[in-house]
Coordinates of C-alpha atoms in Angstrom, one line a residue:
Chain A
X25 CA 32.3 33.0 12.4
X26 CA 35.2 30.3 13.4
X27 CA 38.5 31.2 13.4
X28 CA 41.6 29.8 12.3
X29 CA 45.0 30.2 13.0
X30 CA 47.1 29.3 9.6
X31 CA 50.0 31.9 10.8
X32 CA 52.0 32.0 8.3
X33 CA 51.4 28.5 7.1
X34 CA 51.8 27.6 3.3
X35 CA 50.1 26.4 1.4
X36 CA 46.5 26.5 3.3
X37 CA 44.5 23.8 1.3
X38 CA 40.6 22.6 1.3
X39 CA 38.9 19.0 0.8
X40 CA 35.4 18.3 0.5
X41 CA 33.8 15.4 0.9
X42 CA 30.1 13.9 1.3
X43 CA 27.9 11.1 -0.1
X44 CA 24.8 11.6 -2.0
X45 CA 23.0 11.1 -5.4
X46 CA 22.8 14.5 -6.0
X47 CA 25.6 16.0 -8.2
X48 CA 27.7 18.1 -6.1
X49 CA 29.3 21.6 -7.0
X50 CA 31.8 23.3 -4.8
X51 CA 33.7 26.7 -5.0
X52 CA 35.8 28.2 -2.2
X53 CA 36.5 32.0 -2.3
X54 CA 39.2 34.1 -0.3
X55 CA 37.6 37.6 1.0
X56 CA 39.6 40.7 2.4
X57 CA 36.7 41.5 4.9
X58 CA 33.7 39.3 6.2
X59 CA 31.5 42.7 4.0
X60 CA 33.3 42.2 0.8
X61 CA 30.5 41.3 -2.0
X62 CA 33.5 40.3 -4.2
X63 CA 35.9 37.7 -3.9
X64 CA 39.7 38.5 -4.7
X65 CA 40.2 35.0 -5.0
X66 CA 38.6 31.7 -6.0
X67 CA 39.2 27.8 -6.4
X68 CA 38.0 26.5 -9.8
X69 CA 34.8 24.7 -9.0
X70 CA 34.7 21.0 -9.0
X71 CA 32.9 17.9 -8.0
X72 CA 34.0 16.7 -4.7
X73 CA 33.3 13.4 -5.3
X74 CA 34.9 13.2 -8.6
X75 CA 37.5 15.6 -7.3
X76 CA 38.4 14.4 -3.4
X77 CA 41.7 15.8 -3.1
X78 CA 43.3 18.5 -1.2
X79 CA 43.3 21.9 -3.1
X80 CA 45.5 24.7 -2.5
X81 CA 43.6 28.4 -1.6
X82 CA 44.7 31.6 -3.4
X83 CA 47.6 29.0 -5.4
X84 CA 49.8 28.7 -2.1
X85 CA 49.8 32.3 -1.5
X86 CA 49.7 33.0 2.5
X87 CA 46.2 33.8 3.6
X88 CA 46.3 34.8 7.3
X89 CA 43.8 37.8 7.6
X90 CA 41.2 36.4 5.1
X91 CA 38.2 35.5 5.5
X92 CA 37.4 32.1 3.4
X93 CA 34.0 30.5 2.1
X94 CA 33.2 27.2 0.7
X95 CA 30.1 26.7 -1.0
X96 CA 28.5 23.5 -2.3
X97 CA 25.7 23.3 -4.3
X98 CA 24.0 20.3 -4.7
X99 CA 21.0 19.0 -7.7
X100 CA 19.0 15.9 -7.2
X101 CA 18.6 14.3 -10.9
X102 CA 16.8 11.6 -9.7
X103 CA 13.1 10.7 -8.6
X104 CA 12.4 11.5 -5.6
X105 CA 8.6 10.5 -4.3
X106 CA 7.8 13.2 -2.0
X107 CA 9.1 16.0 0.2
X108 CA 9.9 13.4 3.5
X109 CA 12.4 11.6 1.0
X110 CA 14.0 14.7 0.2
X111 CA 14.0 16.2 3.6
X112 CA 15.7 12.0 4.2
X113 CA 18.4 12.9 1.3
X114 CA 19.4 16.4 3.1
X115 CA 20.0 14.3 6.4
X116 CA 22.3 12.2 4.2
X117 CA 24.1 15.4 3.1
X118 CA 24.3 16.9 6.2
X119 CA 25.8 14.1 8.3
X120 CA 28.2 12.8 5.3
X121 CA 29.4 16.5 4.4
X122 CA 32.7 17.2 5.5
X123 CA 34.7 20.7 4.8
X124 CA 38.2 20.7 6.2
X125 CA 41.5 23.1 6.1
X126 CA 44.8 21.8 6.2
X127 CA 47.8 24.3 6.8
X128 CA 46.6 26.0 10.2
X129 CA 47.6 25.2 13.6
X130 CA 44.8 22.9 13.8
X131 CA 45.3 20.5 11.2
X132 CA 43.1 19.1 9.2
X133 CA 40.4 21.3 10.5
X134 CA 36.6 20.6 9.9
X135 CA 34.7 23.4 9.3
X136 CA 31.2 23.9 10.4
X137 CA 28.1 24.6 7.8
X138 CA 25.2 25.6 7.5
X139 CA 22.3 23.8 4.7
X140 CA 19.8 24.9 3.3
X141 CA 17.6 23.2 1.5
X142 CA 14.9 23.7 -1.5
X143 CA 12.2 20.8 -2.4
X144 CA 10.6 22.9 -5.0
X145 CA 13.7 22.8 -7.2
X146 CA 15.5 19.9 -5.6
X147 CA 18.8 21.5 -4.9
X148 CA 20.4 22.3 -1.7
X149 CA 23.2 24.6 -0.5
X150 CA 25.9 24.4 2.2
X151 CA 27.8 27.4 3.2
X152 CA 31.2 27.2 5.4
X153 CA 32.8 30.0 6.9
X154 CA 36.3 30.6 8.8
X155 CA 38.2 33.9 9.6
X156 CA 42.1 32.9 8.9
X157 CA 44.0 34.6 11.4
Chain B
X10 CA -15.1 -7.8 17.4
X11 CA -11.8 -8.0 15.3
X12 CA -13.2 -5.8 12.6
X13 CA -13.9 -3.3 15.3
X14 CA -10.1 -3.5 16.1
X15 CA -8.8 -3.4 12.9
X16 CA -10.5 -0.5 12.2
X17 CA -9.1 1.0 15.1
X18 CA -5.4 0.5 14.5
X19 CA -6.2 1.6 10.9
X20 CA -7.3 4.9 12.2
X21 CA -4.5 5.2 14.9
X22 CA -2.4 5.0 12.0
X23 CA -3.8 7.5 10.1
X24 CA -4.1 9.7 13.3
X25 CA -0.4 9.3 14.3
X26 CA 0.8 10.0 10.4
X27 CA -1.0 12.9 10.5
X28 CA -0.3 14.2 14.0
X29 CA 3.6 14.2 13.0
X30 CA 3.2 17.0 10.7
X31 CA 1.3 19.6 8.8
X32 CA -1.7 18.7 7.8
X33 CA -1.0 17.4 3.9
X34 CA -1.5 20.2 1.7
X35 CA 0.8 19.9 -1.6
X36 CA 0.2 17.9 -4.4
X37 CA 2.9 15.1 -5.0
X38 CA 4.2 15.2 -8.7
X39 CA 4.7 11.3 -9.0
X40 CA 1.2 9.6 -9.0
X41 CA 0.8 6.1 -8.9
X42 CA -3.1 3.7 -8.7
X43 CA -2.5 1.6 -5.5
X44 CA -0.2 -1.2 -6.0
X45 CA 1.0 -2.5 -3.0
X46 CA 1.9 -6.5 -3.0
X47 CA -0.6 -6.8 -0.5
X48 CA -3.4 -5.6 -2.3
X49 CA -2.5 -7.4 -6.1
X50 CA -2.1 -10.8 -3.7
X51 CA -5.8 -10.0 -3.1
X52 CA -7.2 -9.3 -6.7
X53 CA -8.3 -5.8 -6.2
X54 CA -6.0 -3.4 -8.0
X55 CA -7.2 -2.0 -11.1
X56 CA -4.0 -4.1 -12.9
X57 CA -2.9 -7.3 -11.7
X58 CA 0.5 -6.5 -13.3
X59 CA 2.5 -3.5 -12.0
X60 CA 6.1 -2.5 -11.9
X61 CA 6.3 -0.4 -8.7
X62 CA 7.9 3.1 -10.6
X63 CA 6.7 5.7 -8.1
X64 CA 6.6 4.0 -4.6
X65 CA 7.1 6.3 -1.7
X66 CA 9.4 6.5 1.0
X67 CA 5.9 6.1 3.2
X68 CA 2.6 5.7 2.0
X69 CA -0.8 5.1 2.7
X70 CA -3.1 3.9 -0.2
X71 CA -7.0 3.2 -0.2
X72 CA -8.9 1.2 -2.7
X73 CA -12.8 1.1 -2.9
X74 CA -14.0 -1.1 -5.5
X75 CA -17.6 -2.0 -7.0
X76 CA -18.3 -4.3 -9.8
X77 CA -21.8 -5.3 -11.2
X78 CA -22.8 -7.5 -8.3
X79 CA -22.4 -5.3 -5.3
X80 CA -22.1 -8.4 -2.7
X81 CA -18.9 -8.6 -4.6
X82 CA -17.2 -5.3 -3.6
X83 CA -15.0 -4.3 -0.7
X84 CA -16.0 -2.4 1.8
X85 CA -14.3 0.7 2.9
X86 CA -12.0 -0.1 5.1
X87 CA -9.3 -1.1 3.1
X88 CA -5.8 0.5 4.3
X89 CA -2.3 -0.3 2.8
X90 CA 0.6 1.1 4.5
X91 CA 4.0 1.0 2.3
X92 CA 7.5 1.6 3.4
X93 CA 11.1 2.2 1.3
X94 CA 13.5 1.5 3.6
X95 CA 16.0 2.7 1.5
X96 CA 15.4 6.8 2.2
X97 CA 16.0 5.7 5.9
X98 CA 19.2 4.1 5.8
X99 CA 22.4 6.3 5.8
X100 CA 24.0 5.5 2.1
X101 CA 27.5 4.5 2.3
X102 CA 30.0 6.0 -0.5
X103 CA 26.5 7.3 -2.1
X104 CA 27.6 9.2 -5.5
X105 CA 25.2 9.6 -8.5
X106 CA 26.8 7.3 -10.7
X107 CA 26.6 4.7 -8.5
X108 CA 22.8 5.9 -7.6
X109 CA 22.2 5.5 -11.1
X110 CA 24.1 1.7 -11.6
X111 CA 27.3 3.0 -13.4
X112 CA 29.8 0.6 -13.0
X113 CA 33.7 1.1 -13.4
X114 CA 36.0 -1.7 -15.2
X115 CA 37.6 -4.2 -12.5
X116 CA 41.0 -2.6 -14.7
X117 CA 40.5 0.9 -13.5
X118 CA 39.4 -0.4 -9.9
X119 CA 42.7 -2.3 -9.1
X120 CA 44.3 1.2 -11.0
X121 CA 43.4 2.8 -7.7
X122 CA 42.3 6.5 -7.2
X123 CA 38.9 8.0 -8.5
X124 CA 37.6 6.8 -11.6
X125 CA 36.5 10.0 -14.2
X126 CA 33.8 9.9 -15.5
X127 CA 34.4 8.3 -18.8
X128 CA 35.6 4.8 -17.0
X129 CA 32.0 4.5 -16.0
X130 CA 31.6 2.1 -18.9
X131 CA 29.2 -0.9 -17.1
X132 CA 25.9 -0.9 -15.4
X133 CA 25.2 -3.0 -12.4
X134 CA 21.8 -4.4 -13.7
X135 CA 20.9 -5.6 -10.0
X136 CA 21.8 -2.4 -8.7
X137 CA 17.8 -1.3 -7.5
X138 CA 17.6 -4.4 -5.9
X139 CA 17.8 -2.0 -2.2
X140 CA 16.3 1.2 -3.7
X141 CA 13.2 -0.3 -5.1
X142 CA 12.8 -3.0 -2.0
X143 CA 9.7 -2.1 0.1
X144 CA 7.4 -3.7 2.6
X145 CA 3.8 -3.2 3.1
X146 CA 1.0 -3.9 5.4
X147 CA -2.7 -4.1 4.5
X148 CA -6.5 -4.7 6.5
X149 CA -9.0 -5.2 4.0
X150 CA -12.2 -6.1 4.2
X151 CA -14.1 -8.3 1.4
X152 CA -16.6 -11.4 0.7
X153 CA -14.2 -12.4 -2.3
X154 CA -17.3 -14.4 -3.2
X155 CA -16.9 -16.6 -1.1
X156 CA -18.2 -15.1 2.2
X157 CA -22.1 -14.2 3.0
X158 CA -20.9 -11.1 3.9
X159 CA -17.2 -9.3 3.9
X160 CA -14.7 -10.7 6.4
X161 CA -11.5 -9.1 7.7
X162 CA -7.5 -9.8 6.4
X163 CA -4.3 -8.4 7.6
X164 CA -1.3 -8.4 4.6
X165 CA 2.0 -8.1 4.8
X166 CA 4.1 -8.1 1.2
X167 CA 7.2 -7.2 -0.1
X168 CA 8.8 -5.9 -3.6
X169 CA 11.7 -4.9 -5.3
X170 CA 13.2 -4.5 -8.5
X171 CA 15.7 -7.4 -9.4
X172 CA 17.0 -6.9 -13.1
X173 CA 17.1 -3.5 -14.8
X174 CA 18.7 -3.1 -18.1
X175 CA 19.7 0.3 -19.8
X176 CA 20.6 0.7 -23.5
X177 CA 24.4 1.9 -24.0
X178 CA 23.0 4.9 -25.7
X179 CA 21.0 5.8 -21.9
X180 CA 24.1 4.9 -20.1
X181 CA 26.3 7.6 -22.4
X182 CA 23.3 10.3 -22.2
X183 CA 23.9 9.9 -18.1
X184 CA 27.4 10.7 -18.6
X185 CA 27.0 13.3 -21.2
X186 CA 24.4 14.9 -19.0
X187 CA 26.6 15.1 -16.2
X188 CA 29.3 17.1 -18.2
X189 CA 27.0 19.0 -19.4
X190 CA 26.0 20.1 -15.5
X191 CA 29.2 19.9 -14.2
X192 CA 30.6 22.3 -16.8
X193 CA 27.6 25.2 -17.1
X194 CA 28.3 25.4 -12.7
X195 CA 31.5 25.8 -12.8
X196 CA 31.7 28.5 -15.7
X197 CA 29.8 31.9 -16.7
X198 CA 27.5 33.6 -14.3
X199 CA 27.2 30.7 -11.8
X200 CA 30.2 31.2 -9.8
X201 CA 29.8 34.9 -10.1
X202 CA 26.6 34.3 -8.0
X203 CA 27.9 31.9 -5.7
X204 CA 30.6 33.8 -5.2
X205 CA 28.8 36.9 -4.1
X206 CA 28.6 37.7 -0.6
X207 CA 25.9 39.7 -0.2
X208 CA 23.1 37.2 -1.5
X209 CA 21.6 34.9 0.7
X210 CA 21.8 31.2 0.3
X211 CA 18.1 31.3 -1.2
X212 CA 18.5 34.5 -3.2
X213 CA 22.1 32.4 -4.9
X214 CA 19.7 29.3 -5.4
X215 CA 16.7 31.3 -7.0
X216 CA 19.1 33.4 -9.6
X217 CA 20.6 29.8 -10.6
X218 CA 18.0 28.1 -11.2
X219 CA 16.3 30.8 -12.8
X220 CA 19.2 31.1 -15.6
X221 CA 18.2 30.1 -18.7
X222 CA 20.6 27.3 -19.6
X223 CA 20.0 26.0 -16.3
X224 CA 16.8 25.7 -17.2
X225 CA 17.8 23.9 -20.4
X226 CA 20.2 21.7 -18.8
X227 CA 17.6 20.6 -16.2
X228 CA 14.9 20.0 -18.8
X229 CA 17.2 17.9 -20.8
X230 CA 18.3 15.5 -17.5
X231 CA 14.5 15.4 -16.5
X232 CA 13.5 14.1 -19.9
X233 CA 16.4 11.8 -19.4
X234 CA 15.4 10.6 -15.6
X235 CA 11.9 9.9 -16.8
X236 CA 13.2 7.4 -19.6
X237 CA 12.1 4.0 -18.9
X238 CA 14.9 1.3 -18.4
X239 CA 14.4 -1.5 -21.6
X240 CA 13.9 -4.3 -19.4
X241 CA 12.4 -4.5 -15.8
X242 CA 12.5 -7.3 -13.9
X243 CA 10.2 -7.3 -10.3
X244 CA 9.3 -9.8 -7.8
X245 CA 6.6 -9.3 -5.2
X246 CA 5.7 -11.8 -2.1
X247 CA 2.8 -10.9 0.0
X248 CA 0.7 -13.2 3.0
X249 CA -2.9 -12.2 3.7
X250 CA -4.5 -13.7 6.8
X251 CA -8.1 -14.4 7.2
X252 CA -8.7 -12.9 10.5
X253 CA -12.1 -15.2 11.2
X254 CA -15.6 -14.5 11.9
X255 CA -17.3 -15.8 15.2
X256 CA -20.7 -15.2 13.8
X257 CA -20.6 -17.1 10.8
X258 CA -18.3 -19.9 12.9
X259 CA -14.7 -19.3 10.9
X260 CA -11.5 -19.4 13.3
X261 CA -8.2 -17.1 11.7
X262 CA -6.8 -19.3 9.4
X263 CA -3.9 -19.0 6.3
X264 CA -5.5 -16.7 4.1
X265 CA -3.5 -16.4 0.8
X266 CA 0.0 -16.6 -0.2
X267 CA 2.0 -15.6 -3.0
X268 CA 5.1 -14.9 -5.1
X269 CA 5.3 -13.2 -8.5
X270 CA 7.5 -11.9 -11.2
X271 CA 6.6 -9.3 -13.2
X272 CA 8.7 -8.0 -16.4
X273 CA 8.5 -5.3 -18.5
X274 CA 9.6 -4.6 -21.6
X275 CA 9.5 -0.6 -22.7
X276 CA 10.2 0.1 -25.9
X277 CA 10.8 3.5 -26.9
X278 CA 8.5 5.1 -29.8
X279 CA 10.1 8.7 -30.1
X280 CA 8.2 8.8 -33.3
X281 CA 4.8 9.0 -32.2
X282 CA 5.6 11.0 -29.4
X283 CA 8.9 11.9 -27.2
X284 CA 7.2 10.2 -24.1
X285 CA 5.6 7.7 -26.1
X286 CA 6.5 3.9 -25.0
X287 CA 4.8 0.3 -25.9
X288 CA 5.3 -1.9 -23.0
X289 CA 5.0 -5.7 -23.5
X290 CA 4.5 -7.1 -19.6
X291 CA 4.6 -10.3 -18.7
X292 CA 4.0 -12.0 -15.0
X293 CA 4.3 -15.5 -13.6
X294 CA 2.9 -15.7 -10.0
X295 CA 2.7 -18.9 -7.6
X296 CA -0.3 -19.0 -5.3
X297 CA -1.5 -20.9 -2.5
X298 CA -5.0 -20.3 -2.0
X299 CA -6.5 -20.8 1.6
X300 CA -9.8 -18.7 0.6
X301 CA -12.1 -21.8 -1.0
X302 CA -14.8 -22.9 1.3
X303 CA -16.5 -26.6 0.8
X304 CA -20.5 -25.9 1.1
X305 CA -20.9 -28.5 2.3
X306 CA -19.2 -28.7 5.5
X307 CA -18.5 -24.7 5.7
X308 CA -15.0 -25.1 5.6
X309 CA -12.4 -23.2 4.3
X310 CA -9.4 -25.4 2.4
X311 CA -6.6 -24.3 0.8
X312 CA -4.9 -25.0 -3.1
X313 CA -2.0 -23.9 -5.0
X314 CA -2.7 -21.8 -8.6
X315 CA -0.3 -20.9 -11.0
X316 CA -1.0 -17.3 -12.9
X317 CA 0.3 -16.6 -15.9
X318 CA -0.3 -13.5 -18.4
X319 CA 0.9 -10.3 -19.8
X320 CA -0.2 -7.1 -20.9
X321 CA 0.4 -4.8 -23.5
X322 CA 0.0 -1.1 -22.9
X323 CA 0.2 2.1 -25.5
X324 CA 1.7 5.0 -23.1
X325 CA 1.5 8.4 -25.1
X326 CA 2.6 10.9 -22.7
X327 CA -0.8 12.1 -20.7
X328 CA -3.0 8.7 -21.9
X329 CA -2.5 5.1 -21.8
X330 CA -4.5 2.0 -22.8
X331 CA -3.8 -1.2 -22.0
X332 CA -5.1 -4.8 -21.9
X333 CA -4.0 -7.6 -19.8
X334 CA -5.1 -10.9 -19.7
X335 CA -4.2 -13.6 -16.7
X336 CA -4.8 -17.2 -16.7
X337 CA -4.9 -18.9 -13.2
X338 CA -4.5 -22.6 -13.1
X339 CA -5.4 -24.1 -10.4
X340 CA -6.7 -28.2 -9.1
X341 CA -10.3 -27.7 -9.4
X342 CA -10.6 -25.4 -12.2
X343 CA -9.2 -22.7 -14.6
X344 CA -9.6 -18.8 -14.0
X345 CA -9.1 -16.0 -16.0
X346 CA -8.9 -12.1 -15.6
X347 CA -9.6 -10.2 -18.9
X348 CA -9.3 -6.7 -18.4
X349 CA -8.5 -3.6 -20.3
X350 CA -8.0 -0.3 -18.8
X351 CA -7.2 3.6 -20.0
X352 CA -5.5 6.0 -17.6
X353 CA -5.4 10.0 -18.7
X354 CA -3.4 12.0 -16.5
X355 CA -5.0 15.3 -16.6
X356 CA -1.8 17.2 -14.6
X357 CA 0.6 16.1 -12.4
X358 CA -2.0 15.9 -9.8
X359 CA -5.0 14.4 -11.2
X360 CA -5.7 11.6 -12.7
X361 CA -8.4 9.2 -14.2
X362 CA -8.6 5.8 -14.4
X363 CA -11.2 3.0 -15.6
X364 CA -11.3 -0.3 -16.5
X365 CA -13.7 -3.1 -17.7
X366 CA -13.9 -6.7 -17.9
X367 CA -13.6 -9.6 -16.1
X368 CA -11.8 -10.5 -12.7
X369 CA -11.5 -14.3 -11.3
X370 CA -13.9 -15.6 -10.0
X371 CA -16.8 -13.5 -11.5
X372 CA -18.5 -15.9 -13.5
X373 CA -18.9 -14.0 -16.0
X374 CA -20.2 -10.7 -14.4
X375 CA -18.4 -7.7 -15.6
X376 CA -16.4 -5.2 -13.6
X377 CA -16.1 -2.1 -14.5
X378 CA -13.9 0.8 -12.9
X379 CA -13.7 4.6 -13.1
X380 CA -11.3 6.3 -10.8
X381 CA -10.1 9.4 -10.0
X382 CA -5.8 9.3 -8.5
X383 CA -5.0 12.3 -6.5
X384 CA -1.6 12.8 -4.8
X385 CA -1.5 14.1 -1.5
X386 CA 2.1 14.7 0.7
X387 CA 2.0 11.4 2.8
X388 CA 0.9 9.3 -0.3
X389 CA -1.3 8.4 -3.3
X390 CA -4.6 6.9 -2.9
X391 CA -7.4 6.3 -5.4
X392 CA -10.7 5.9 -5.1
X393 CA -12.8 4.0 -7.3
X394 CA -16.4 4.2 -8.3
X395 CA -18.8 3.0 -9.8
X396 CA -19.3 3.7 -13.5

């Protein structure tokens, strides 16, 4: 998992951003522990691309010691011919996606992710992770 | 000599599509009778007028056709390779209302910032102008009755959608449809499963989509997504080159060229049926003919023709009927094509075509059609055969 050094930074905030057909969802959630199945804190969901500003995480609250995931998930309402044109609108996700952290001692910082993708129902996920320390 | 090679490089290509991947082994959902400018520049689709809905991001199609003089068929090597550059190129400030031609006022642009999604009051009506564009590349092999026997010709055409027009009531169903979305992720038990860290990114995506007004939301957009724009406007150009015969004492000379518009005008006929449309097409297509040959000294020479036609068509959801007819004027004398056709789609992977009537140049022998469309992963094909 990365880590991040946000100290006692406030406020720690997120921005998403990527460009694609598909209508984007993202969430961001604030864990105690990597293990937690709950989150004690959440952003309210939004459309990056509708939404493209900087959002504050846990409402300014410090968040050193949290672990901290962002989640997009993405649904193609459009036509798409065949499985190589999806697989083609993933790469477009993939290399226009952009998570990023602003508040830490690396700032902005761009998280990494991780896709993964699902022809059968033409949606896609990407999951970033960071360890605030 | 040639023919030897070009059925060579039309295996290589087959070979090398094939050796990039898995072998193909899923149905495709969208299906589509083989369309490509460079065969409808050569007479031998089943429709002489098509709007290119379904074309794939790479393609190869095959045609085989017999009418009721055999001399008169083509042969089986007839490849056509199609490519949409559009899935290849990265997308710059991609979103889905601009995917979909949803425009924002010049007020709210010069406003600044990100419009919501209520200013998305216009629609770009040459907006699939890129998306639609593709470019294809045919060998075919045919006597066009013309020949003795079937000669050789290498195609290159090009298409694209220039005009598409959507009602204001299609244009406020996108929007509404993208509330809709937007709202059922970011409430109930869909952030609850995102949320949780002990699923698996495919375990989250499989308890989503399996909610059930996720299901209902996604039924609602599909229906919306498969709605036909009210007015479609296409133009195709293709070349075909006539690749020469030694034995028969032809050198490669200009083939065929031509230009075409095709438009189409869907009206929606909820009443009979929620997928029901009547489509009034029409098509105006400039031609300049090098494949006439003068008995008498064996020559090939060329003249321009000017089609013009339409076609009305009955779509009710799994079965369509149609009839087009297509006037070709030309210096020497007048042509016609007169040709009505029924298509069933028996899923989304099979489905049956035939037609019957008459093509140019027949002289009053019939053709008739019967097809079967299949969809494999690298493309559609269909194969025709005799009735």
């Amino acid at each position: 998992m990365d880590v991040l050094n946000v100290g006692n930074n406030v406020p720690i905030k997120l921005k998403v951003s990527v460009q694609t057909q598909a209508i984007p969802v993202s969430y961001g959630f604030l864990y105690n522990t990597e293990a937690d199945e709950n989150p004690y804190s959440s952003i309210a969901p939004f459309d990056p691309i509708q939404n493209p500003g900087w959002k504050s995480l846990d409402k300014g609250n410090p968040v050193g010691g949290k672990v901290f995931r962002v989640l997009t998930f993405f649904r193609f309402f459009n036509t798409i011919p065949n499985e190589q044109a999806f697989n083609l609108t993933i790469e477009q996700i993939e290399d226009s996606y952009k998570a990023e952290i602003k508040g830490g001692n690396q700032s902005p910082y761009k998280m990494n992710n991780s896709v993964e993708s699902f022809f059968s129902s033409k949606t896609c996920i990407v999951e970033s992770e960071v360890q605030f320390i | 000599m040639k023919r030897l090679y070009i059925i060579c490089v039309a295996t290589l290509f087959y070979i090398s599509l094939y050796a990039q991947g898995e072998p193909p082994s899923s149905p495709l959902k969208n299906l589509a009778p083989p369309n490509s400018p460079a065969f409808v520049l050569m007479d031998v689709t089943p429709s002489s007028i098509v709007v290119p809905e379904n074309i794939q991001s790479f393609s190869i199609q095959t045609i085989n056709a017999f009418t009721g003089n055999s001399n008169n068929g083509l042969s089986n090597n007839n490849f056509a390779l199609e490519f949409q550059p559009y899935w290849y190129v990265k997308r710059e400030e991609e979103n889905f209302f601009k995917y979909n031609n949803l425009t924002v006022s010049k007020a709210v642009v010069a406003a600044g910032g990100t419009p919501t999604v209520d200013d998305y009051t216009g629609y770009n009506v040459f907006g699939d102008i890129w998306k639609k564009a593709s470019f294809s590349l045919a060998l075919m092999n045919g006597d066009f009755e013309v020949f003795n026997e079937p000669q050789s010709f290498v195609s290159i055409g090009a298409r694209t959608r220039l005009i598409t027009v959507r009602s204001l009531k299609q244009i406020n169903k996108f929007k509404n449809q993208y509330k809709n979305y937007v709202h059922f992720m970011s409430n109930g038990a869909v952030p609850v499963i995102i949320g949780n860290g002990s699923m698996s990114l495919e375990e989250k995506n499989e308890a989503i989509i399996n909610l059930p007004g996720y299901k209902s939301i996604e039924k609602d957009f599909e229906s919306l997504i498969e709605e036909k724009p009210v007015f479609a406007l296409d133009m195709a150009i293709a070349y075909s080159h006539f690749m020469g015969n030694n034995e028969q004492e032809f050198d490669d000379a200009f083939g065929r060229f031509g230009i075409w518009l095709s438009g189409d005008l869907a009206i929606y006929t909820p009443t009979i049926n929620e997928k029901s449309y009547i489509h009034f097409y029409g098509i105006f297509r400039f031609l300049k003919d090098g494949i006439n040959l003068n008995e008498e000294s064996n020559e090939l020479f060329s003249e321009d023709k000017i089609d013009f036609g339409g076609k009305i068509e009955f779509e009710l959801n799994r079965i369509s009927f149609a009839y087009e007819y297509v006037t070709r004027d030309s210096e020497n004398d007048d042509e016609s094509r007169s040709i009505g056709s029924i298509r069933y789609r028996i899923n989304d992977d099979f489905a049956l075509n035939g037609g019957f009537g008459e093509n140019f140049k027949s002289e009053g022998n019939g053709i008739v059609l019967l097809g079967i469309e299949w969809g494999i992963d690298n493309g559609s094909s269909v194969k025709l055969t005799p009735n």
